[in-house]
Tab-separated table of C-alpha atoms in Angstrom:
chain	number	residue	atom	x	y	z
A	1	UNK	CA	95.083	68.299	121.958
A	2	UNK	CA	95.044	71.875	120.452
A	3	UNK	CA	98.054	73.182	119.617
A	4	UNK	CA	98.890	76.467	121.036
A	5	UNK	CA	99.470	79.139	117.448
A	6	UNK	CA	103.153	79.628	119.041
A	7	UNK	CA	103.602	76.109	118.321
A	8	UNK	CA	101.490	75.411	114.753
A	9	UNK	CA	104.629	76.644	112.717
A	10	UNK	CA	105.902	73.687	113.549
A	11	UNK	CA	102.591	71.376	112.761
A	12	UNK	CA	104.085	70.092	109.704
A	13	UNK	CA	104.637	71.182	106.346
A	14	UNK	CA	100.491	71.011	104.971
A	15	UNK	CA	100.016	73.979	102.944
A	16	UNK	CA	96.767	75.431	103.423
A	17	UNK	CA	95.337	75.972	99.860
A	18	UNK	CA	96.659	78.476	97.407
A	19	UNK	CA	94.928	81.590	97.654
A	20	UNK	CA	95.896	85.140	97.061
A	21	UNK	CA	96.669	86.879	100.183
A	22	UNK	CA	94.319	89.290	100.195
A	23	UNK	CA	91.763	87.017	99.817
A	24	UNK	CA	92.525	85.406	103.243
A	25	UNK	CA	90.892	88.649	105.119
A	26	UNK	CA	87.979	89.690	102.280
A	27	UNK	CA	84.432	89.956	103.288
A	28	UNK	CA	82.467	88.046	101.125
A	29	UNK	CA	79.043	89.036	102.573
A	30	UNK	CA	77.669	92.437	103.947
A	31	UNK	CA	78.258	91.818	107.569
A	32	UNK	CA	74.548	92.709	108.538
A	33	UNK	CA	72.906	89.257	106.825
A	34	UNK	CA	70.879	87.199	108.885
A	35	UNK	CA	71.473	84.297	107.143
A	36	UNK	CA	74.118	81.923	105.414
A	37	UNK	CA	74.193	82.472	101.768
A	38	UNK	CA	73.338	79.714	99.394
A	39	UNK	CA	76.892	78.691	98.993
A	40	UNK	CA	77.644	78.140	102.618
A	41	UNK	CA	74.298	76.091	103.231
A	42	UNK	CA	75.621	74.174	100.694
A	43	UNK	CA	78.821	73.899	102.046
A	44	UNK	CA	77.707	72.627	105.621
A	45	UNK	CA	75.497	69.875	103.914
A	46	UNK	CA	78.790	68.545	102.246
A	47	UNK	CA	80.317	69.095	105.349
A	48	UNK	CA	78.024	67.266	107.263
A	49	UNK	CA	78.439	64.316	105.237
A	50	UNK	CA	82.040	63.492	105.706
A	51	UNK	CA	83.587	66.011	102.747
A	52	UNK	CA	86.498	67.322	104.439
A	53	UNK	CA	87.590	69.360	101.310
A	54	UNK	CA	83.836	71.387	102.103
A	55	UNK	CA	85.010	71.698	105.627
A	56	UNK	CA	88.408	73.855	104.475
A	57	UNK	CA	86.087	76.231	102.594
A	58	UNK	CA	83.440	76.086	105.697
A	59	UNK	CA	86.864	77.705	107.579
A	60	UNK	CA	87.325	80.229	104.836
A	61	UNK	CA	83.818	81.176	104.724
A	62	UNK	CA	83.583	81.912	108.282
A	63	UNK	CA	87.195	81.951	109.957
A	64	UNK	CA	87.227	85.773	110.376
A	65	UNK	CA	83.811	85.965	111.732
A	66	UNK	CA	84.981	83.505	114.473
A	67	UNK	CA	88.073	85.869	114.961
A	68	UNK	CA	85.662	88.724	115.213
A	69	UNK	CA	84.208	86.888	117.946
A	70	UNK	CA	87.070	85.354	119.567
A	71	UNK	CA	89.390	88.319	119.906
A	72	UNK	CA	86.217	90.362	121.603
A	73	UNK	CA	86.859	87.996	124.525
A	74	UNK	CA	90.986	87.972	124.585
A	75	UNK	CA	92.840	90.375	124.201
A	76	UNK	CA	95.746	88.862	123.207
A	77	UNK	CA	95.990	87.809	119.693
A	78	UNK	CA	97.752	84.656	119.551
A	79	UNK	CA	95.343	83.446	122.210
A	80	UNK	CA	92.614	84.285	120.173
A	81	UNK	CA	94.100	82.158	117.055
A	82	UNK	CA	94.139	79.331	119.585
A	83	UNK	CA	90.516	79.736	120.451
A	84	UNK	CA	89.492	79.877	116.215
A	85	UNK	CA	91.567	76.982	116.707
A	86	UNK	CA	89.783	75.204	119.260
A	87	UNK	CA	86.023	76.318	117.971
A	88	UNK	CA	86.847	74.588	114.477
A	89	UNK	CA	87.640	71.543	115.998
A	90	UNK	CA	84.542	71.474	118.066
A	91	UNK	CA	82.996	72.498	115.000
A	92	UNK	CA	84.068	69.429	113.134
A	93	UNK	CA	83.493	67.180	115.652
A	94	UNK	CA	79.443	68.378	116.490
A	95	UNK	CA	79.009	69.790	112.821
A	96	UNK	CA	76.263	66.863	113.258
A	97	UNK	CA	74.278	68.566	116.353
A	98	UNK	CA	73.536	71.973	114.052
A	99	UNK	CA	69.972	71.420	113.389
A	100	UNK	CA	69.277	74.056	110.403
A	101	UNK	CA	72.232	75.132	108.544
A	102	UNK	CA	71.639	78.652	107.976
A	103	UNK	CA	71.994	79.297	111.570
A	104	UNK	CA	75.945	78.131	111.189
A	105	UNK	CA	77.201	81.715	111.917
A	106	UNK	CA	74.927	81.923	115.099
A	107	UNK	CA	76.272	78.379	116.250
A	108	UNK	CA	79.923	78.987	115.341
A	109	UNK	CA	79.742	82.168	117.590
A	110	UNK	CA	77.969	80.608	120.372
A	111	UNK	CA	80.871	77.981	120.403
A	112	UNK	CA	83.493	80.820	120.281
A	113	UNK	CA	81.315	82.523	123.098
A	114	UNK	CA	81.253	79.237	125.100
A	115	UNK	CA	84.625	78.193	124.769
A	116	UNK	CA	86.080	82.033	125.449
A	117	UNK	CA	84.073	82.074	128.862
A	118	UNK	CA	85.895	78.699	129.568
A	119	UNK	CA	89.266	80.087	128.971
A	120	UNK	CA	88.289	83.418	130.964
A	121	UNK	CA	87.352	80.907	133.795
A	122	UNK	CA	90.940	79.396	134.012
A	123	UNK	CA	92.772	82.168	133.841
A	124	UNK	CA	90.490	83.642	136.713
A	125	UNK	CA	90.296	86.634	134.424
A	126	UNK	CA	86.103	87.607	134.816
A	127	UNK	CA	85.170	90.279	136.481
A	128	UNK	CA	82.251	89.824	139.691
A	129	UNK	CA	78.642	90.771	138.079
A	130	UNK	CA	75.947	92.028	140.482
A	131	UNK	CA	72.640	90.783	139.677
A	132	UNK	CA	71.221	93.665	139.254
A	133	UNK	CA	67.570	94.173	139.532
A	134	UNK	CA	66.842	96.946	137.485
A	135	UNK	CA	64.943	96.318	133.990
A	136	UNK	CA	66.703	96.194	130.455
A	137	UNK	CA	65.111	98.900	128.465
A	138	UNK	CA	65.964	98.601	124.602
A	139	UNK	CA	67.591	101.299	122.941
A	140	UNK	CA	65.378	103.557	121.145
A	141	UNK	CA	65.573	103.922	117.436
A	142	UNK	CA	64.693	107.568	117.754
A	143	UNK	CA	66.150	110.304	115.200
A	144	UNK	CA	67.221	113.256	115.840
A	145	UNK	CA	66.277	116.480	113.803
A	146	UNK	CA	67.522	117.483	110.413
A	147	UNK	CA	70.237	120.237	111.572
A	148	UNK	CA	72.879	121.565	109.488
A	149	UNK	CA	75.424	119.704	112.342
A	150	UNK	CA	73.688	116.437	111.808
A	151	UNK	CA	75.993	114.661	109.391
A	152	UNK	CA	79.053	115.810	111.815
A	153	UNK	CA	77.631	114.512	114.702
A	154	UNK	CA	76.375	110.727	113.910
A	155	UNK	CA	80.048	110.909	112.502
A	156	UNK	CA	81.324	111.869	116.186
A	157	UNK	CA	78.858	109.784	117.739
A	158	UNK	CA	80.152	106.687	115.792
A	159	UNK	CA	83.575	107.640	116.834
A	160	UNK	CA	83.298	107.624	120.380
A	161	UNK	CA	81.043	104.518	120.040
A	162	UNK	CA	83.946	102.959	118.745
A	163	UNK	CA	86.197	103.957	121.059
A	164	UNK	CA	83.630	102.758	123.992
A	165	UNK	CA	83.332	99.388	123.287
A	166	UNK	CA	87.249	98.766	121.792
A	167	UNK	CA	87.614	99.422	125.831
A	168	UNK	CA	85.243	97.906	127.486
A	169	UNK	CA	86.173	94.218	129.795
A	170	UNK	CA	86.179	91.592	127.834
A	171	UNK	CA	82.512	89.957	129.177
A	172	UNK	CA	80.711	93.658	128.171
A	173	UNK	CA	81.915	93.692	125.037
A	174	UNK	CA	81.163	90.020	124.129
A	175	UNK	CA	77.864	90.273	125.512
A	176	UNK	CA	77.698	93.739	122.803
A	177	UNK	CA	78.453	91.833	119.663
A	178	UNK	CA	75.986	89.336	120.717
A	179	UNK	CA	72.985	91.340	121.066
A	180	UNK	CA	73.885	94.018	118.746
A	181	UNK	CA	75.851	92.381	115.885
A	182	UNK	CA	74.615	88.739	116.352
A	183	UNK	CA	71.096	89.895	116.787
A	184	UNK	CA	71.115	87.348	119.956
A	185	UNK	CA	68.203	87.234	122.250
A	186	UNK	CA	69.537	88.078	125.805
A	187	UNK	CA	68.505	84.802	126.396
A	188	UNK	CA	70.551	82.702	124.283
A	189	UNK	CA	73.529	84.551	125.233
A	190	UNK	CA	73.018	83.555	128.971
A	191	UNK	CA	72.826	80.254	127.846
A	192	UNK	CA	75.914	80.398	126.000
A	193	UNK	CA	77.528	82.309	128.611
A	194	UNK	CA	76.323	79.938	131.731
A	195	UNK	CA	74.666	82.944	133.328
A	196	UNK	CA	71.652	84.020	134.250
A	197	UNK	CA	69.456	86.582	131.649
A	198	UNK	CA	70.226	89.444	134.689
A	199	UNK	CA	73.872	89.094	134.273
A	200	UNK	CA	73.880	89.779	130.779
A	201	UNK	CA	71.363	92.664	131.239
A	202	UNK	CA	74.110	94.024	133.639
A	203	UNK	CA	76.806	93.699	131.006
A	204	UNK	CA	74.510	95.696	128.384
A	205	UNK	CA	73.422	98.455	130.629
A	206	UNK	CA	77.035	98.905	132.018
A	207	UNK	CA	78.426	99.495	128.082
A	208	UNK	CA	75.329	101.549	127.656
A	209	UNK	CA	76.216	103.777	130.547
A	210	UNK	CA	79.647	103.781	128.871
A	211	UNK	CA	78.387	104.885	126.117
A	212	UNK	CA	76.256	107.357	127.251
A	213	UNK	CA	79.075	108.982	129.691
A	214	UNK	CA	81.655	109.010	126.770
A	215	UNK	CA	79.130	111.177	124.536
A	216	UNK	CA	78.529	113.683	127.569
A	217	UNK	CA	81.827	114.283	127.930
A	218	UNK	CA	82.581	114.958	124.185
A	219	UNK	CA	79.303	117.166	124.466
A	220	UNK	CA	81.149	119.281	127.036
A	221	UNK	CA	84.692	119.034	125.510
A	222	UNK	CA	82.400	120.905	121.884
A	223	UNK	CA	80.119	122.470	123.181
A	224	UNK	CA	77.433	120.965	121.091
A	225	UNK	CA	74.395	118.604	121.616
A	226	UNK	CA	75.705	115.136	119.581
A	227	UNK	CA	73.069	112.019	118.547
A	228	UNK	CA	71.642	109.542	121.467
A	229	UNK	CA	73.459	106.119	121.012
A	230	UNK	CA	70.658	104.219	119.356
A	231	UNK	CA	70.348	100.685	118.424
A	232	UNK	CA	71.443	101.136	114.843
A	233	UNK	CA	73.955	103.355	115.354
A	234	UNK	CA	75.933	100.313	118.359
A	235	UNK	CA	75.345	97.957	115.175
A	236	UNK	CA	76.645	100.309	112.548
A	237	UNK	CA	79.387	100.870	114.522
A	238	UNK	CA	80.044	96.832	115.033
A	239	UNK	CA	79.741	96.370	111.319
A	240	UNK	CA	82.290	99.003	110.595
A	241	UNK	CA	84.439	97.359	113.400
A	242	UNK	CA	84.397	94.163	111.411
A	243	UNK	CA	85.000	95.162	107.999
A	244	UNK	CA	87.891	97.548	108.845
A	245	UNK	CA	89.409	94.355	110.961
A	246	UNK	CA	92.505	93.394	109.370
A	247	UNK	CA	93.650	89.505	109.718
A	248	UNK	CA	96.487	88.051	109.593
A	249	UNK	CA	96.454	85.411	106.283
A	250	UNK	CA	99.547	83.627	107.687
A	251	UNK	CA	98.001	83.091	110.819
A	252	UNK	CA	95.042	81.703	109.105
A	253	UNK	CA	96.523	79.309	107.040
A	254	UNK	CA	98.983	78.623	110.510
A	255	UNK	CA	95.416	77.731	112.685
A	256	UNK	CA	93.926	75.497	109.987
A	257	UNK	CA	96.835	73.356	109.200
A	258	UNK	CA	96.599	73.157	113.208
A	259	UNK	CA	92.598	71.488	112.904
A	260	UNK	CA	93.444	69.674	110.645
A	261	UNK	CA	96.090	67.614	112.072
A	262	UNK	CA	94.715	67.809	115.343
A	263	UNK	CA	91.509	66.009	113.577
A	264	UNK	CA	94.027	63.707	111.944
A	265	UNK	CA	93.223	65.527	108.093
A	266	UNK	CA	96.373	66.525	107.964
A	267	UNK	CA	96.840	64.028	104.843
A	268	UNK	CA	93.461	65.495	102.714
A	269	UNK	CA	94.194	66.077	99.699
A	270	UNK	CA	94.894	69.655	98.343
A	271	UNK	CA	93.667	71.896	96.116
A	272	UNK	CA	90.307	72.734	96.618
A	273	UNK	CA	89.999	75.797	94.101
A	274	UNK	CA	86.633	76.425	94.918
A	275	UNK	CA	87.575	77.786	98.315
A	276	UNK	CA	90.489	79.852	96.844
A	277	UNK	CA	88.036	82.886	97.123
A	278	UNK	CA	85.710	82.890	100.115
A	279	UNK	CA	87.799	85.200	102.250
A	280	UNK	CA	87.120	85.851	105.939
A	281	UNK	CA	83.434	84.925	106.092
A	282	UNK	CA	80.712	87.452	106.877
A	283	UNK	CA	79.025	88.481	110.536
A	284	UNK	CA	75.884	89.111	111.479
A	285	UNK	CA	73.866	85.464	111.977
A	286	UNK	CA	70.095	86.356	112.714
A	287	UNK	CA	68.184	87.473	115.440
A	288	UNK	CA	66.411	83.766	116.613
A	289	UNK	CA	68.939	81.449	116.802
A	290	UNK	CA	66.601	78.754	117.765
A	291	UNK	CA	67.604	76.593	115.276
A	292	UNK	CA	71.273	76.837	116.770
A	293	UNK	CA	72.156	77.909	119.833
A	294	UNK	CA	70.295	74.784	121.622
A	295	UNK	CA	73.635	72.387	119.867
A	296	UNK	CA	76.418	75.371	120.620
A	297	UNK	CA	76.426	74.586	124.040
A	298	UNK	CA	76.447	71.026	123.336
A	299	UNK	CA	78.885	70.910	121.166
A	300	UNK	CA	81.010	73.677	123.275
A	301	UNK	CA	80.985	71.811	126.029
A	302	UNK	CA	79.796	73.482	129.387
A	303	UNK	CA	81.696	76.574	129.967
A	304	UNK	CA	82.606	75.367	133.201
């Protein structure tokens, strides 16, 4: 059973291992690499063999990448802690069904992703997609020209990105750190999502339009011609999004002493100093998640 975070202060008394607090929330990757470093492939071999000290520093490595993903699809924030919660679990029990390891970020995402659409299901919370028939048309890495007003407007143009996606419904903006940040195909994310590849293209093109309408009315509100919303700029945007995210070390340390004595490791022994550094994790998993989205699903569950 997960325990919800309003009830993991009273888990127990585990201490999650000494760290400095600001280590808790550091990124300890650029959040654009495709791939696990060295040090967490080598940390999900341990962990698949039963090391359940490796599996505390696979949470470290990656816990704020999950929250990242996981708060993208609640809104509120204690639910989200519960859904890190319930991913790491899932993630412990199926660590088995990841077929290449440095696809771990892809498949810890899709299992956020999966189990998020689950909870959205309960709580009757998704919106109705049309299945719209239009095509998906990839953003255009186009530039624009060299102008003196260049450097001021990518900087507005990244602003009101921002501000575009921060309010977008919850399934438009997941389905926006997939493809953009995640480097997802739009098929894998329908599979994660239980949709079909036309929903998602609805979600995209919706937040697209967003986008688009949000920089036409700053246009009029200055009076000036700003950048097109590229590719690059959506993920430049996400990356910033991610490193600038703050999160909450207590709550960390609350959520993991909740896996592990919902997995019954609530007796491990402490004091893994190797982990005392790894921080949040980084984002950004790769762009064919072949190797890993195939076991996210399984190891989600359906999403209902």
């Amino acid at each position: 059973m997960v325990l919800s975070y309003r009830d993991q202060k009273t888990a127990g008394n585990d201490q999650f291992t000494e760290t400095k607090e600001n280590d808790m929330s550091e990124v300890q990757n650029h959040p654009g690499s495709k791939h696990a470093d060295s040090r967490l492939l080598d940390v999900v071999a341990l962990v698949k063999r039963g090391d359940t000290m490796a599996f505390e520093e696979l949470y470290r490595l990656t816990y704020k990448y999950a929250y990242f993903h996981a708060r993208s699809i609640l809104h509120d924030d204690n639910e989200a802690w519960d859904l890190v919660q319930e991913t790491y679990i899932a993630v412990y029990q199926h660590i088995d069904s990841l077929r290449e390891e440095r696809y771990v970020k892809s498949w810890i995402s899709g299992i956020v992703f999966n189990l998020g659409m689950k909870r959205l299901r309960k709580k009757r919370d998704l919106l109705v997609d049309e299945e719209n028939d239009f095509l998906f048309d990839a953003l255009e890495d186009e530039n624009t020209d060299g102008s003196p007003e260049k450097a001021l407007d990518s900087k507005e143009t990244a602003a009101i990105v921002r501000e575009v996606i921060d309010r977008l419904p919850a399934l438009q903006k997941a389905a926006v750190i997939a493809y953009y940040f995640d480097e997802k195909s739009v098929s894998d994310i329908a599979r994660e999502a239980m949709c079909s590849e036309n929903t998602i293209k609805s979600r995209l093109n919706y937040a697209r339009k967003a986008m688009k309408e949000g920089i036409e009315h700053k246009e009029r509100q200055m009076g000036v011609k700003l950048h097109v919303v590229t590719g690059p700029m959506i993920v430049f945007v996400l990356r910033g999004m991610f490193s600038s995210m703050t999160v909450s070390a207590q709550k960390a340390r609350y959520t993991w002493m909740a896996v592990r004595k919902t997995l019954g490791l609530a007796g491990m022994a402490a004091g893994a100093g190797s982990a005392g550094s790894a921080g949040g994790g980084a984002a950004g998993s790769t762009g064919s998640t072949g190797g890993a989205t195939g076991s996210a699903g399984s190891a989600a569950g359906p999403a209902g």
